[in-house]
Coordinates of C-alpha atoms in Angstrom, one line a residue:
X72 CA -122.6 44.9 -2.9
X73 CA -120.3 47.4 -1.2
X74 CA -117.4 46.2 0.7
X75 CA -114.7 48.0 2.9
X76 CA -110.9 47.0 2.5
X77 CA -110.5 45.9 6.0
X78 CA -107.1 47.3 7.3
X79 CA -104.1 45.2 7.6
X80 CA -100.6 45.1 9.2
X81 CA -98.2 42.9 10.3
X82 CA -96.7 44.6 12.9
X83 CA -97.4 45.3 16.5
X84 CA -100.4 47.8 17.0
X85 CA -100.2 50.6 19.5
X86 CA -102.7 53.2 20.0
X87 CA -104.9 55.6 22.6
X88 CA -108.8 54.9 21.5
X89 CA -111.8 56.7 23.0
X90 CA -115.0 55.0 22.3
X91 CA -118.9 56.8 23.2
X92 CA -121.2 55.8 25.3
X93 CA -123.0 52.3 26.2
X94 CA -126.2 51.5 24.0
X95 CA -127.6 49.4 27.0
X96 CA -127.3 51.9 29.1
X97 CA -128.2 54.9 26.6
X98 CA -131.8 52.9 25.8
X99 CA -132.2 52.0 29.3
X100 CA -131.6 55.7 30.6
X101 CA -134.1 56.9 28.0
X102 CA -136.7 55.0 28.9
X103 CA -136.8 55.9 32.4
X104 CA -136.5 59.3 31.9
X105 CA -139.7 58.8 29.6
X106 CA -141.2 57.2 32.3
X107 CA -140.7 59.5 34.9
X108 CA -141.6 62.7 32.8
X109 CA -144.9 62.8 35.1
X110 CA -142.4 63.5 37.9
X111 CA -140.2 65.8 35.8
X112 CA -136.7 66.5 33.3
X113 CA -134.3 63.8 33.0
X114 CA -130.8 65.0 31.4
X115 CA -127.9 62.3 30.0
X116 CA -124.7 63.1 29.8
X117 CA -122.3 61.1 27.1
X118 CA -124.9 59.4 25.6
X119 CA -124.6 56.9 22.5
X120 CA -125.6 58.7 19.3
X121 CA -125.9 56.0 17.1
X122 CA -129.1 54.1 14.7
X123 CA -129.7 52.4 18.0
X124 CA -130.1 55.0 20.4
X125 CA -131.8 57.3 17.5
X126 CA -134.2 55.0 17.0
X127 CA -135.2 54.9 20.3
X128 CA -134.9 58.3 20.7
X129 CA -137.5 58.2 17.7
X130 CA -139.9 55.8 19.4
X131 CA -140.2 58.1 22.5
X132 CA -141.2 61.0 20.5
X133 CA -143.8 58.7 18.8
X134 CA -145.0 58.1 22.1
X135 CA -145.7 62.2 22.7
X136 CA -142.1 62.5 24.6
X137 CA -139.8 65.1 23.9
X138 CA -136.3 64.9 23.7
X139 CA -133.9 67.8 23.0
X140 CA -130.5 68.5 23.0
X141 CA -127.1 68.0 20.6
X142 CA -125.0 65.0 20.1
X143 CA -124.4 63.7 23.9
X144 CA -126.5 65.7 26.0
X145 CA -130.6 64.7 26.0
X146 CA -133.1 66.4 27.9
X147 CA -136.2 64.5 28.2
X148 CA -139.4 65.7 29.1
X149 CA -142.9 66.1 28.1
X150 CA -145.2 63.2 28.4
X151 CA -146.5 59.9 27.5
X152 CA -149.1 60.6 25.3
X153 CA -148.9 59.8 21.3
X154 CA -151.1 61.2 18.7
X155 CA -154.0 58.5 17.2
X156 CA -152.4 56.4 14.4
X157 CA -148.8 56.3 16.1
X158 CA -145.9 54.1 14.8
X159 CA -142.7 53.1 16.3
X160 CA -139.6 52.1 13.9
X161 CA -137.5 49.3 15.5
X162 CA -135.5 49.1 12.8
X163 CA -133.1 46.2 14.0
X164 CA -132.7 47.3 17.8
X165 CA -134.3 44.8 20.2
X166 CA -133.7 47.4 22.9
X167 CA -136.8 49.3 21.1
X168 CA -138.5 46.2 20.1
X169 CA -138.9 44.6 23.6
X170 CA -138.2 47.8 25.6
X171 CA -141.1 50.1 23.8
X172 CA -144.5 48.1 24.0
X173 CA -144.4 47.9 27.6
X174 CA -144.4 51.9 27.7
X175 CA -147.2 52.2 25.0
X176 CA -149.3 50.2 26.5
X177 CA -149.2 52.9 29.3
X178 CA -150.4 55.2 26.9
X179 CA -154.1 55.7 25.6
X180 CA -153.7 55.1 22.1
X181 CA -153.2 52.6 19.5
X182 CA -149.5 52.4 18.9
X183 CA -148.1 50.3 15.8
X184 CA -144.6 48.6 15.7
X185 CA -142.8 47.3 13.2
X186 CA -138.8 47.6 11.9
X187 CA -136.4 46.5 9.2
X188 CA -137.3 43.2 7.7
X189 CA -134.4 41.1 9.8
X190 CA -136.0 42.4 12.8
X191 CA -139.2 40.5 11.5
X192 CA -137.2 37.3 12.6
X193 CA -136.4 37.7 16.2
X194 CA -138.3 36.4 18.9
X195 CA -141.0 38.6 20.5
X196 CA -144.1 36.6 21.1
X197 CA -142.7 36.1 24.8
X198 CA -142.9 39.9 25.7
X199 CA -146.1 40.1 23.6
X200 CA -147.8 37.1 25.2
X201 CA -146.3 38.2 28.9
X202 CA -148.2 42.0 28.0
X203 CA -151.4 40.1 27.3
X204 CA -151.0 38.0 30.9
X205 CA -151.0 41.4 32.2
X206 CA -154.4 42.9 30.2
X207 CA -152.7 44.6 27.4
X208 CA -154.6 44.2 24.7
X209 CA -152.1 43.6 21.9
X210 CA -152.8 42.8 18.0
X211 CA -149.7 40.3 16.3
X212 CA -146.6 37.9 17.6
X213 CA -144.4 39.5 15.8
X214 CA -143.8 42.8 13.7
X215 CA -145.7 44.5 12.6
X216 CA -147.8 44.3 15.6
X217 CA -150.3 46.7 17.8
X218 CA -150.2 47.8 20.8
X219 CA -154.0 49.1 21.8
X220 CA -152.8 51.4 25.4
X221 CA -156.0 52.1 27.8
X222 CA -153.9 54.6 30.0
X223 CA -153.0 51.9 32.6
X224 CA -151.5 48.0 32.7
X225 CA -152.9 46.3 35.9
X226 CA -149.3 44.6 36.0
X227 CA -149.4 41.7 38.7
X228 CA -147.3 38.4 38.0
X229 CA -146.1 37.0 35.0
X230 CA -144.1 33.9 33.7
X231 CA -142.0 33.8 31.0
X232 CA -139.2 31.5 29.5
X233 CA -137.0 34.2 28.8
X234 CA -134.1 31.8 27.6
X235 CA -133.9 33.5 24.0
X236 CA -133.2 36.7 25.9
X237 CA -132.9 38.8 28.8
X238 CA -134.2 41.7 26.9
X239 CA -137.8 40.0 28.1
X240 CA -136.7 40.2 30.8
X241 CA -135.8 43.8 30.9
X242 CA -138.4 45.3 29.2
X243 CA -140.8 44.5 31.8
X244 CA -139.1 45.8 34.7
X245 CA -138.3 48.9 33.1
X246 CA -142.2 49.7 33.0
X247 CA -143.3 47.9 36.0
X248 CA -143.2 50.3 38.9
X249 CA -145.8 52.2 36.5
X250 CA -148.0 49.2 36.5
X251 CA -151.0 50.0 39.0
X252 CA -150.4 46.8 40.9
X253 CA -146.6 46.3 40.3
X254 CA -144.6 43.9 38.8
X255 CA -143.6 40.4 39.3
X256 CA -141.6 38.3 36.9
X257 CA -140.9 34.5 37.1
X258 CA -138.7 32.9 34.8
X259 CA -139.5 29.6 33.9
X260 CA -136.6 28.3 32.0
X261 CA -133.0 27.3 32.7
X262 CA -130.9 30.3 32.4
X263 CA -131.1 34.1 31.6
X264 CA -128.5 34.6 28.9
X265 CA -126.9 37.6 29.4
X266 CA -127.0 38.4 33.1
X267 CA -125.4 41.4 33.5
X268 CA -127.5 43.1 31.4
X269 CA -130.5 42.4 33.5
X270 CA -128.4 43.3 36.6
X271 CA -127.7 47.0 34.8
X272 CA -131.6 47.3 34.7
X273 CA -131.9 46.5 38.2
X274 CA -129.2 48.9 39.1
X275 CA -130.5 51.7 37.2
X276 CA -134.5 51.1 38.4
X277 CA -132.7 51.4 41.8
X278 CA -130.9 54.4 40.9
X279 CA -134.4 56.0 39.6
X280 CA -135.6 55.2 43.2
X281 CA -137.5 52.0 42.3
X282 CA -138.1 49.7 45.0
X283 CA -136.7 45.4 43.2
X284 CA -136.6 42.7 44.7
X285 CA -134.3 40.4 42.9
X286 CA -132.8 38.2 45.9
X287 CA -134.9 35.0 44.6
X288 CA -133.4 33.2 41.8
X289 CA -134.9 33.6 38.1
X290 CA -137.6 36.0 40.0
X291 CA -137.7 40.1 39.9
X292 CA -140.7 41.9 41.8
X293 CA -140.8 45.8 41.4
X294 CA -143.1 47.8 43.5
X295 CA -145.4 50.5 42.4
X296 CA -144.3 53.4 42.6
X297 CA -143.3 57.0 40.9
X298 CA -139.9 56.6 39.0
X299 CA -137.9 59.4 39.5
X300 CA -135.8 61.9 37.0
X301 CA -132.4 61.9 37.5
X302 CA -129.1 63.1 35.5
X303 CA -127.9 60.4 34.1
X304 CA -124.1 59.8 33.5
X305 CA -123.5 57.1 30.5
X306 CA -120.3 54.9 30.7
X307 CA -118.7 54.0 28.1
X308 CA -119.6 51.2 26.2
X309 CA -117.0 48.5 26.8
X310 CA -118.2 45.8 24.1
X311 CA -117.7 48.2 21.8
X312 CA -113.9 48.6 24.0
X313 CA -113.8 44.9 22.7
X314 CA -112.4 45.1 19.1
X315 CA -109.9 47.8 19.2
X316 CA -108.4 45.7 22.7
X317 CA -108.5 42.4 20.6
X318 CA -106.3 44.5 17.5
X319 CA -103.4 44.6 20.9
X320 CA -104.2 41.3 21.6
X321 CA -103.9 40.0 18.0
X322 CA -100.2 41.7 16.8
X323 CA -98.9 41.7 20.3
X324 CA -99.3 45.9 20.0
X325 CA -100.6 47.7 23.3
X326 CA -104.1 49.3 23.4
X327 CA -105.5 52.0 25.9
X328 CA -108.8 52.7 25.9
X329 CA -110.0 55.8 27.5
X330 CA -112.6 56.7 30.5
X331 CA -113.1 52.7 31.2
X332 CA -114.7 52.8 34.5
X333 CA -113.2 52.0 38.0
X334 CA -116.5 50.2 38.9
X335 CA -118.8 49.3 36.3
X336 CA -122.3 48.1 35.8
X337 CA -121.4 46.6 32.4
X338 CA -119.4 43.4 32.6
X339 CA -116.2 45.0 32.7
X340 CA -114.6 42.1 34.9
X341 CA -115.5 39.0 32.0
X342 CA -114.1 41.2 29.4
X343 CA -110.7 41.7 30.8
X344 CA -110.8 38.0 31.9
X345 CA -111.2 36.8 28.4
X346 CA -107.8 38.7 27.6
X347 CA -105.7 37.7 30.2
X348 CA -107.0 33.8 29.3
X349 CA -105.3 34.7 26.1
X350 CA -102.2 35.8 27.9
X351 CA -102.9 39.4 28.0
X352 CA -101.5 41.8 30.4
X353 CA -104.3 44.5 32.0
X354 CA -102.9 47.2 33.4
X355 CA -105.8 49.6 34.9
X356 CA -105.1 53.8 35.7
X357 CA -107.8 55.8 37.3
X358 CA -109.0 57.4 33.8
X359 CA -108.1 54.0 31.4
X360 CA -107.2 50.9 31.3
X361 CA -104.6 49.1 28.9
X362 CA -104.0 45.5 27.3
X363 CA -100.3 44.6 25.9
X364 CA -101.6 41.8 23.9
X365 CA -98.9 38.4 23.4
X366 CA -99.7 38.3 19.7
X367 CA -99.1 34.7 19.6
X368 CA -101.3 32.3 21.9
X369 CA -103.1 29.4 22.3
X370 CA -106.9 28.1 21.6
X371 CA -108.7 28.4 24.9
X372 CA -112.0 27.0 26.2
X373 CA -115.0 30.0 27.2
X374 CA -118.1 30.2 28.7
X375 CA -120.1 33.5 27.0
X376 CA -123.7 32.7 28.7
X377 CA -123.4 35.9 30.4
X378 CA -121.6 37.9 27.5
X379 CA -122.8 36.5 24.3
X380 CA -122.4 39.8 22.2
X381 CA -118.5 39.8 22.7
X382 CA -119.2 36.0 20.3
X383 CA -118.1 38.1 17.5
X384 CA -115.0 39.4 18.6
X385 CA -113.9 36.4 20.2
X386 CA -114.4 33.9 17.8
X387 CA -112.4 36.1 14.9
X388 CA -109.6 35.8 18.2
X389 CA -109.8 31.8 17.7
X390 CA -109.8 32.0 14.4
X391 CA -106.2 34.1 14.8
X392 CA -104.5 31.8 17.7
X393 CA -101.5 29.7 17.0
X394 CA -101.7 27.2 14.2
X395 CA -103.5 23.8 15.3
X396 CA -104.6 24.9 18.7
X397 CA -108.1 24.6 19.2
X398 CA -110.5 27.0 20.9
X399 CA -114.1 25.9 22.2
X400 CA -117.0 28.9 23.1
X401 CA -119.9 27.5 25.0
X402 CA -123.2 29.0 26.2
X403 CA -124.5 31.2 23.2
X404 CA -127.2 29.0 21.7
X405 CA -129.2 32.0 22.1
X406 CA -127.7 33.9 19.5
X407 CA -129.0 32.2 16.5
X408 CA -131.7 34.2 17.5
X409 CA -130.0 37.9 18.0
X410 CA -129.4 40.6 14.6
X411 CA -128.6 37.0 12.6
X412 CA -128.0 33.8 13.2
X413 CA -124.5 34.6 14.8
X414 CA -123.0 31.1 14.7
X415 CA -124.3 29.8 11.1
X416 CA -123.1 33.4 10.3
X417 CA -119.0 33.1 11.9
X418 CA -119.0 29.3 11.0
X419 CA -120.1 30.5 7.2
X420 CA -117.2 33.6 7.4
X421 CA -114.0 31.7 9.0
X422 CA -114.6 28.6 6.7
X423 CA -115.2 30.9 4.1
X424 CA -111.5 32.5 4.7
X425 CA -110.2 28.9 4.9
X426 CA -110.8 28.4 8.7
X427 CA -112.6 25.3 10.7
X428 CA -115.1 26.5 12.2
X429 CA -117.9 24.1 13.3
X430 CA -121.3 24.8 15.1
X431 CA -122.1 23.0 18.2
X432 CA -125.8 22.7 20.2
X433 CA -125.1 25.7 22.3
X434 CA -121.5 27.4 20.6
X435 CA -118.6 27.2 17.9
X436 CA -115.5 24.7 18.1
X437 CA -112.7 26.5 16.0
X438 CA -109.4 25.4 15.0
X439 CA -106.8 27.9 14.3
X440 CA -105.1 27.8 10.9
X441 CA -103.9 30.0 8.0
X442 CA -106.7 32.5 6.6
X443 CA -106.9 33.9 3.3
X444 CA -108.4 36.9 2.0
X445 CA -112.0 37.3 0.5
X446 CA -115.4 38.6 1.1
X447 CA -116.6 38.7 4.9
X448 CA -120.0 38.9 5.1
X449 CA -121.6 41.1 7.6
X450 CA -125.5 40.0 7.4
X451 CA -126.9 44.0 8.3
X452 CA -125.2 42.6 11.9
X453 CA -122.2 45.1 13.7
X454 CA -120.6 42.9 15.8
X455 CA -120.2 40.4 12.6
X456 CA -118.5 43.2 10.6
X457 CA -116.2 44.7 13.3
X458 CA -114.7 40.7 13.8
X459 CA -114.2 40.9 10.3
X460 CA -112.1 43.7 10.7
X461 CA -110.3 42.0 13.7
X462 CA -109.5 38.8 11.2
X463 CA -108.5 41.2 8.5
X464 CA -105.9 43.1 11.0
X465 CA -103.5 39.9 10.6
X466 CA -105.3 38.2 6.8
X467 CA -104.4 40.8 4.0
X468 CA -106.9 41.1 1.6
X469 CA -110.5 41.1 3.4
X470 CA -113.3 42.9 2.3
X471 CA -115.9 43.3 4.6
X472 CA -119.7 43.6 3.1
X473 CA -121.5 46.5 4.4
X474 CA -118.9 48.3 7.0
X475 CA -121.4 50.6 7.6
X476 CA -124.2 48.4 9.4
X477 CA -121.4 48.7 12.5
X478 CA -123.6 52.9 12.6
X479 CA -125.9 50.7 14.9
X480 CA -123.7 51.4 17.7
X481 CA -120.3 53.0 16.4
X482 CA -121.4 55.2 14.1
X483 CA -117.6 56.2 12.6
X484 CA -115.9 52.5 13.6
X485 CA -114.1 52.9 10.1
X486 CA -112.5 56.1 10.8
X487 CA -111.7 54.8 14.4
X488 CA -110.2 51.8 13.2
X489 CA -108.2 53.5 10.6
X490 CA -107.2 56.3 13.2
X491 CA -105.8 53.1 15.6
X492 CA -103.3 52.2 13.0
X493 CA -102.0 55.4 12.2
X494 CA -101.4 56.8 15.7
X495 CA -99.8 54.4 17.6
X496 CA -96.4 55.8 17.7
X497 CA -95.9 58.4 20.4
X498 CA -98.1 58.3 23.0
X499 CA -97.8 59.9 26.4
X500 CA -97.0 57.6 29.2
X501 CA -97.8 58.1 33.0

């Protein structure tokens, strides 16, 4: 088992950080420039190069599609059209794993999926099942599974409890204006975890000049219609903003991140709330934002429904508030089902440092206290290893497993968080 010394200081942190571009957006952008190769070239600019994004990048070129270009920059053109006897690697992405075999079964030819063998766990017989409603014929409920493409989907109207997650969701309206008869999606559960990422597929069908209806609750109807290559302009990704803003937050130090957008379509507004609930003060420029953390404060009560991949982050911030005060994050019952189990996982790691950390039917109660060093597993997940290295900021002596599964979507996150503690002194002001 290999295992990174995670970083510690005790004083104040103060630094300048630039992180790349958004996965969710990155995938999303790349699938509809493979979709509207029939209509031309699609270009991104500051895309994610990461496992994430190169898998995907991977599973488009199984699917007959090129995509060129260095680093950032991705041409995309070509079309859909794999050779007999394709396969698609998911690896551990669900981006590729429920964005993927709605766009092979536009192909004519048998496509195979499969991925790493935690990926073998996560849910996926809702897309598959949904597919089939819509006359793909489809072999498996979950991977390795076949998708058998006859050049068209009839599309039509589908339900689907997409309560595990939104990714469902998304998948399908990403390919339905390429469905002969459109698409029409009902949900039939309570909630959609993760909202805003459903609303950034909206927005960027719309940008591609696809025609949604979203104005009903729990239902999304796209029209048929050609989906149209664009340049594409990648923000960048503010969850992975989230750690190097809770390392201000944490010592009381003062973090800038660079490029954060004045309007975003990532859920840049429940981020910055989540600070300031921990007595943070945001101060926004037109080219970055910054957070002068209070380094000491209170337990605090959350709601992460909508923004259940910042879980991570936030619950190594409980786990670090004053001694005794109790924090409470609601709404993420979904995430037993995401990379791991995400709450057995950061109930197992905080208790394992000498927290209280307690599961609950849909979240984590934690109870600040004094943390000692030791192993933090990561469990092949990102976001668990990168709140291991927010806990070991302030607890000398943690050794995160596996630093290196955080390449799924920060590719150097070691080097960047090693850079943060080293160049804080100095920096330019306005």
């Amino acid at each position: 088992m290999s295992t990174w010394q995670a970083p510690s200081t005790p004083n104040p942190v103060h630094a300048t950080v630039t992180v790349p571009g958004s996965k969710s957006q990155t995938n999303r952008a790349l699938v509809l420039a493979a979709l509207a190769t029939p209509q031309g070239s699609s270009t991104l600019s500051g895309a994610l190069r990461s496992r994430d994004t190169d898998l995907m990048i991977g599973a488009l070129q199984a699917l007959g599609v090129a995509v060129d270009g260095a680093d950032s920059e991705l041409t995309i053109s070509g079309a859909i059209a794999p050779q007999p006897g394709a396969r698609v690697d998911c690896g551990l992405a669900g981006t590729v794993l429920r964005f993927v075999p709605p766009v092979a079964a536009l192909s004519s030819q048998t496509v195979t999926f499969d991925g790493d063998e935690q990926a073998r766990t996560r849910p996926i017989a809702v897309l598959l099942d949904a597919l089939r409603g819509l006359g793909v014929e489809i072999d498996g409920d979950g991977l390795p599974f076949t998708v058998r493409g006859t050049g068209s989907v009839a599309g039509g109207t589908v339900e689907i409890d997409a309560s595990a997650s939104s990714q469902f969701v998304s998948g399908l309206l990403l390919s339905g204006a390429a469905f002969t008869d459109g698409l029409t999606i009902m949900h039939t559960g309570d909630s959609v975890p993760s909202a805003p990422h459903v609303a950034m597929t909206v927005s960027m069908l719309r940008d591609a000049g696809v025609d949604v209806d979203d104005t009903q609750a729990n239902r999304w109807r796209v029209a048929t219609g050609p989906i149209s290559p664009r340049h594409w302009i990648i923000e960048p990704d503010l969850s992975n903003a989230v750690p190097f803003l809770a390392a201000a937050v944490v010592s009381g130090g003062c973090v800038r991140i660079t490029g954060w957008p004045q309007v975003s379509i990532q859920p840049a507004g429940a981020i910055l709330s989540i600070l300031e609930k921990l007595g943070s003060a945001v101060r926004h420029s037109s080219s970055y934002i910054e957070v002068q953390g209070a380094g000491t404060y209170q337990g605090f009560d959350v709601d992460l429904h909508d923004v259940g991949e910042l879980a991570p982050a936030v619950a190594a911030l409980a786990a670090l508030a004053a001694t005794g005060s109790v924090s409470q994050l609601r709404g993420i019952a979904h995430l037993r089902g995401h990379e791991t189990d995400r709450l057995a996982a950061l109930s197992t790691e905080i208790n394992g440092l000498g927290g209280q950390c307690a599961e609950t039917p849909d979240g984590l109660v934690i109870t600040a206290g004094p943390l000692h060093g030791g192993v933090w597993q990561s469990y092949a997940d990102h976001r668990m290893a990168t709140a291991g290295a927010i806990v070991g900021l302030r607890v000398p002596g943690v050794e995160v497993e596996d630093i290196g599964t955080t390449a799924k979507t920060l590719p150097d996150f070691p080097r960047m968080w090693a850079d943060m503690l080293v160049r804080g002194a100095g920096r330019e002001e306005e």
